[in-house]
Short mmCIF file of C-alpha atoms and ligand atoms in Angstrom, two decimals:
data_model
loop_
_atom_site.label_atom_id
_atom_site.label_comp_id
_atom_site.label_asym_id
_atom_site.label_seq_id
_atom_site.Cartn_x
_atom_site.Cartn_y
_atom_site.Cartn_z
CA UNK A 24 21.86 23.07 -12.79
CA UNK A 25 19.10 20.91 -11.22
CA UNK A 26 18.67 21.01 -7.63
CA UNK A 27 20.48 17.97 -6.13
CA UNK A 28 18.37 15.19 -5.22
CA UNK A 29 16.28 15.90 -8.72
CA UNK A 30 18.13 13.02 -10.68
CA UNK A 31 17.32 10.80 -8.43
CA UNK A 32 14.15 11.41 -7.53
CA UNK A 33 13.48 11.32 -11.30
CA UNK A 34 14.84 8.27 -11.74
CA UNK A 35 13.25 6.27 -9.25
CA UNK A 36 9.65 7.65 -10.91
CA UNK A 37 11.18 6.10 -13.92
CA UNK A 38 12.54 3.06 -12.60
CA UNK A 39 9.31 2.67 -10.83
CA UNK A 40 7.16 3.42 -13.98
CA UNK A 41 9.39 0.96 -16.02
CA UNK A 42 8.78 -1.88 -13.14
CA UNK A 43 4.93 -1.14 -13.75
CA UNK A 44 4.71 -1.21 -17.46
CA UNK A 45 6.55 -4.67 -17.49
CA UNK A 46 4.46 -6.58 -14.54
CA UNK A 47 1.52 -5.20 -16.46
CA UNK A 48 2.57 -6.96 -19.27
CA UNK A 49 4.21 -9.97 -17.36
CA UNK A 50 1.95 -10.66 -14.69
CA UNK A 51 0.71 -13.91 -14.76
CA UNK A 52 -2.30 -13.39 -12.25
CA UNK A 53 -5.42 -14.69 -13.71
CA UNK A 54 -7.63 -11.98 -12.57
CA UNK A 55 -6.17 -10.53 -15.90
CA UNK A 56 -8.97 -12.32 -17.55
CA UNK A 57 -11.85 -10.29 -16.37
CA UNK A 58 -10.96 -7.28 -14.79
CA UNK A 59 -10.77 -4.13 -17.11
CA UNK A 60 -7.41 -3.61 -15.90
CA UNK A 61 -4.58 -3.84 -13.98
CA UNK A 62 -4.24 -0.91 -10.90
CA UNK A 63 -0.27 -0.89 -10.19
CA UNK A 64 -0.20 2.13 -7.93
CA UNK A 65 -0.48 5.73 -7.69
CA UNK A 66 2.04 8.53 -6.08
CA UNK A 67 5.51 9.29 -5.27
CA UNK A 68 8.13 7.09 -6.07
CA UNK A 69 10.44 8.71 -3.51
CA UNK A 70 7.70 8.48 -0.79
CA UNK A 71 8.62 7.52 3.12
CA UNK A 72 5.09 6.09 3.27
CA UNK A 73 3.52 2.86 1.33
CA UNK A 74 0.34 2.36 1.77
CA UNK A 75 -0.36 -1.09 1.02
CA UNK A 76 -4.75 -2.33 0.52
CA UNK A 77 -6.16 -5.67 -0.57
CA UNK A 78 -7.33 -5.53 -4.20
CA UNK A 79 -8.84 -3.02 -6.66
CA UNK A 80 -12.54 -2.62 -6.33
CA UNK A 81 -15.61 -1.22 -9.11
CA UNK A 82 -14.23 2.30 -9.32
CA UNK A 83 -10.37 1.23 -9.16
CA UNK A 84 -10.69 -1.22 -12.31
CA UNK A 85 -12.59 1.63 -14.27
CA UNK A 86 -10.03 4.31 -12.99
CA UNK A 87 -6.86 2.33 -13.15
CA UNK A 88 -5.81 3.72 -10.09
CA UNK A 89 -5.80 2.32 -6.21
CA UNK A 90 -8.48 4.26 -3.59
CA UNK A 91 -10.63 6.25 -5.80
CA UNK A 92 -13.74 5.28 -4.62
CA UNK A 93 -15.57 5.64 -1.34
CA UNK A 94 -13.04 4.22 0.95
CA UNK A 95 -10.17 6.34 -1.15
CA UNK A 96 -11.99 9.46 -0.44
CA UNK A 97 -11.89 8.65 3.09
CA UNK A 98 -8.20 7.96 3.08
CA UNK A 99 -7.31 11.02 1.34
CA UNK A 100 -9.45 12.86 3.72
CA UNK A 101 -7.78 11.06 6.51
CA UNK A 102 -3.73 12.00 4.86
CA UNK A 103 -5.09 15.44 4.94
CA UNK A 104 -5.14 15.37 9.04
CA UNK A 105 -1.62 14.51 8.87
CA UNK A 106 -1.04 17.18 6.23
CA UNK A 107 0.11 14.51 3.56
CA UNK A 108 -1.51 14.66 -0.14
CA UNK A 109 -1.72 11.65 -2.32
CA UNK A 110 1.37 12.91 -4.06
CA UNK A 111 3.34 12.57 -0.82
CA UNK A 112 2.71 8.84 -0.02
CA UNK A 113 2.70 5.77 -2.33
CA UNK A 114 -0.60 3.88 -2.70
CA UNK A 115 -1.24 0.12 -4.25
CA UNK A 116 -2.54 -3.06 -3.46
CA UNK A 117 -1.49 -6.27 -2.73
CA UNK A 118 -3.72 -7.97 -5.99
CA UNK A 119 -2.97 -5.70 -9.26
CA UNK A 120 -6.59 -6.44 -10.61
CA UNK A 121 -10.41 -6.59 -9.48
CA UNK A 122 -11.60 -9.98 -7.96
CA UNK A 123 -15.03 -10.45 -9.72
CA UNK A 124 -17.86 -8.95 -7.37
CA UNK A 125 -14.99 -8.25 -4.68
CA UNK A 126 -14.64 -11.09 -3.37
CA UNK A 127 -11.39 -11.93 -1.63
CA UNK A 128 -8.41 -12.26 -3.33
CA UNK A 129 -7.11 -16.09 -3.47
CA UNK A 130 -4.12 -17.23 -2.54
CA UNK A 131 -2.89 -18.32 -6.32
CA UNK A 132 -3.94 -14.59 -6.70
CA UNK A 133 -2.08 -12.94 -4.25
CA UNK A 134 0.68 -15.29 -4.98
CA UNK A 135 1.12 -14.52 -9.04
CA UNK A 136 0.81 -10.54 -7.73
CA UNK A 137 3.88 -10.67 -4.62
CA UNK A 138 6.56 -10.37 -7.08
CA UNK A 139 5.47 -7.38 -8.29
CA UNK A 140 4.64 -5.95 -5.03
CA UNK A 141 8.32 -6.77 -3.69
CA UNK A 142 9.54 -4.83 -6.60
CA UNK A 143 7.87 -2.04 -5.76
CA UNK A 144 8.95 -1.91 -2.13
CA UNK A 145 12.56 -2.57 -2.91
CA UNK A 146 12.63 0.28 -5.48
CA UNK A 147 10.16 3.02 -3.30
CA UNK A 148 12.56 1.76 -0.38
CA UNK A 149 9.83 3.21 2.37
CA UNK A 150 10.67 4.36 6.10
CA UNK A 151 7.14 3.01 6.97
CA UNK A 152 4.54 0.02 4.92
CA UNK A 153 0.99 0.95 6.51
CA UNK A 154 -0.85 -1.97 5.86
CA UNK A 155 -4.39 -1.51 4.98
CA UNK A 156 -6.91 -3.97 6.82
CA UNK A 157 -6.85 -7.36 7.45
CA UNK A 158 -6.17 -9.00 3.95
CA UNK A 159 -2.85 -6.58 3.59
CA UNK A 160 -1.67 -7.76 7.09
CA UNK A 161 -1.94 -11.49 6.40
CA UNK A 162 -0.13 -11.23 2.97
CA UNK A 163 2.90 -10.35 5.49
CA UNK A 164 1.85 -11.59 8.66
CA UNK A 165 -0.39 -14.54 8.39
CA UNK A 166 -0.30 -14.95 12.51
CA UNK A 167 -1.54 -11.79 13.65
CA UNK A 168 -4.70 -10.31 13.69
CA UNK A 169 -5.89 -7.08 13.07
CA UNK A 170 -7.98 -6.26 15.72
CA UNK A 171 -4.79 -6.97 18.26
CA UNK A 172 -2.16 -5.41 16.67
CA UNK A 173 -3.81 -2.33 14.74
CA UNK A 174 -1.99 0.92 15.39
CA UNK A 175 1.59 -0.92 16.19
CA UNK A 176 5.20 -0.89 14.66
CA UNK A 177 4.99 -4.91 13.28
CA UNK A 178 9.11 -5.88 12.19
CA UNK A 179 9.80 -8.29 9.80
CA UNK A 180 12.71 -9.03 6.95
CA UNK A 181 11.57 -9.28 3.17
CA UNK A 182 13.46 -11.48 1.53
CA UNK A 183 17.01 -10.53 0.51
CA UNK A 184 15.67 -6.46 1.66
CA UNK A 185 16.58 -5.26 5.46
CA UNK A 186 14.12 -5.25 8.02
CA UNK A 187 10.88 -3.49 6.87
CA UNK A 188 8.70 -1.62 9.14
CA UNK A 189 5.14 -2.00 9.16
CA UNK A 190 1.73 -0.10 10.87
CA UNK A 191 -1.37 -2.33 10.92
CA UNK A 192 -4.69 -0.23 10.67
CA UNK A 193 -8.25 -1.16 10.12
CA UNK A 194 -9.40 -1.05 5.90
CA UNK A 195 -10.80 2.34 5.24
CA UNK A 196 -13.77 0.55 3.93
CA UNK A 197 -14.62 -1.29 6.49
CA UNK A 198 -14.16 1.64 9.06
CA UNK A 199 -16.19 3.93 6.62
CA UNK A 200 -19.81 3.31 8.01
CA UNK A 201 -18.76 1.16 11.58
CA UNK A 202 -18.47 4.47 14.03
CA UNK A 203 -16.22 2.02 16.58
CA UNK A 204 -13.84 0.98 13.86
CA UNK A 205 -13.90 4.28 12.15
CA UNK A 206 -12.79 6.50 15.74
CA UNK A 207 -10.70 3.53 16.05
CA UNK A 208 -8.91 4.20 12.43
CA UNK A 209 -8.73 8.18 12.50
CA UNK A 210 -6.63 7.93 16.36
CA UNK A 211 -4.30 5.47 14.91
CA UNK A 212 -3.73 7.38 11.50
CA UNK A 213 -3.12 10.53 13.81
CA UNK A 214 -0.04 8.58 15.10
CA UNK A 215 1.20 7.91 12.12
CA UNK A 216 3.88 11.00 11.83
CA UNK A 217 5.11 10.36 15.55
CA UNK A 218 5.67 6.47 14.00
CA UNK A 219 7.74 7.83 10.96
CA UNK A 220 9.63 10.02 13.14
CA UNK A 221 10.66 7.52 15.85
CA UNK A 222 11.60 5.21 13.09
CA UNK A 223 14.02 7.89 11.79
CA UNK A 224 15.34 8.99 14.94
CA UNK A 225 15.91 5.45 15.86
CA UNK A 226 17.55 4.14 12.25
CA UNK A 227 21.05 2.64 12.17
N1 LIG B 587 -9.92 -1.23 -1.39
C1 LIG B 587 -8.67 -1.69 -1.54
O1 LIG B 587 -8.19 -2.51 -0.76
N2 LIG B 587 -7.96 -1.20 -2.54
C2 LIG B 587 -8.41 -0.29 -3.38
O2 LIG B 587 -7.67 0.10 -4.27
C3 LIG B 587 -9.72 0.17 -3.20
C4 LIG B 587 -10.46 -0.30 -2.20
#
């Protein structure tokens, strides 16, 4: 007998591996024409925490995976000092593929990739979205700004999906070398467990 829980767990990996294989064919994003390839995500499927960046950089479109480079390095050193692994938390981006030379993503861009990324949150159905710098929080809040509402619980309803919870913090890669930004970054990460557990204690 499997432990109960198991079959479903499995299921959403599936689910969620079966939602990535057919955006990667379907998505219609035309970054598709010169990145290497597309980054979907990486991690749990049954996570309580989505980690949401901008768009794939140099080492992500080699790798195929989201946060491998510098400013992923810093992130998984920062999960560590809430005792969290990559494997715990679900990590992707709001662009699928590498803007040429990083520059932003464009709005046609972001647009072609939002189905996708809805997908994704409906199936992972996180406590808590921690959006990653400014570019993540204006794909879902276009009015606010970073530097006012980093380290707050942001509300807002996702289409047909309940109310989602989001956390605003500064991009790993920007806080990386800026020693403000980057003390800024680690004390709002720190908060991040006392966030998830409010938000359970205070679910309907
Ligand atoms: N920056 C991002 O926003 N996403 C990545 O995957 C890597 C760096």
């Amino acid at each position: 007998m499997l432990p109960s829980g198991t079959l479903f767990r499995m299921n959403n990996a599936l689910q969620l591996a079966e939602i990535n294989a057919r955006w990667v064919r379907d998505c219609t994003c035309t970054l598709k024409e010169s990145a290497t390839q597309a980054v979907p995500g990486d991690g749990n499927a049954n996570a309580q925490i989505l980690f949401i960046g901008e768009a794939p950089g140099k080492s992500e479109d080699i790798d195929g995976r989201p946060f491998v480079g510098a400013a992923g390095k810093f992130l998984n050193e920062m999960l560590a000092t809430i005792d969290l692994k990559r494997e715990d938390v679900y990590i992707t981006n709001v662009v699928k593929y590498r803007p040429p030379d990083n520059r932003d993503p464009l709005p046609e861009e972001v647009a072609a990739c939002a189905p996708w990324l809805a997908e994704q949150v409906a199936l992972i159905d996180p406590t808590l979205i921690v959006l990653l710098g400014r570019h993540a929080l204006e794909r879902f809040f276009p009015e606010e700004k970073i530097s006012l509402v980093h380290g707050t619980i942001l509300q807002k309803k996702m289409g047909d999906l309940d109310t989602r919870n989001f956390y605003a913090l500064y991009h790993p890669a920007a806080a990386l070398y800026n020693g403000g930004m980057r003390g800024v970054l680690l004390e709002d990460f720190k908060k991040i467990p006392g966030v998830l557990k409010h938000l359970e204690a205070t679910r309907d």
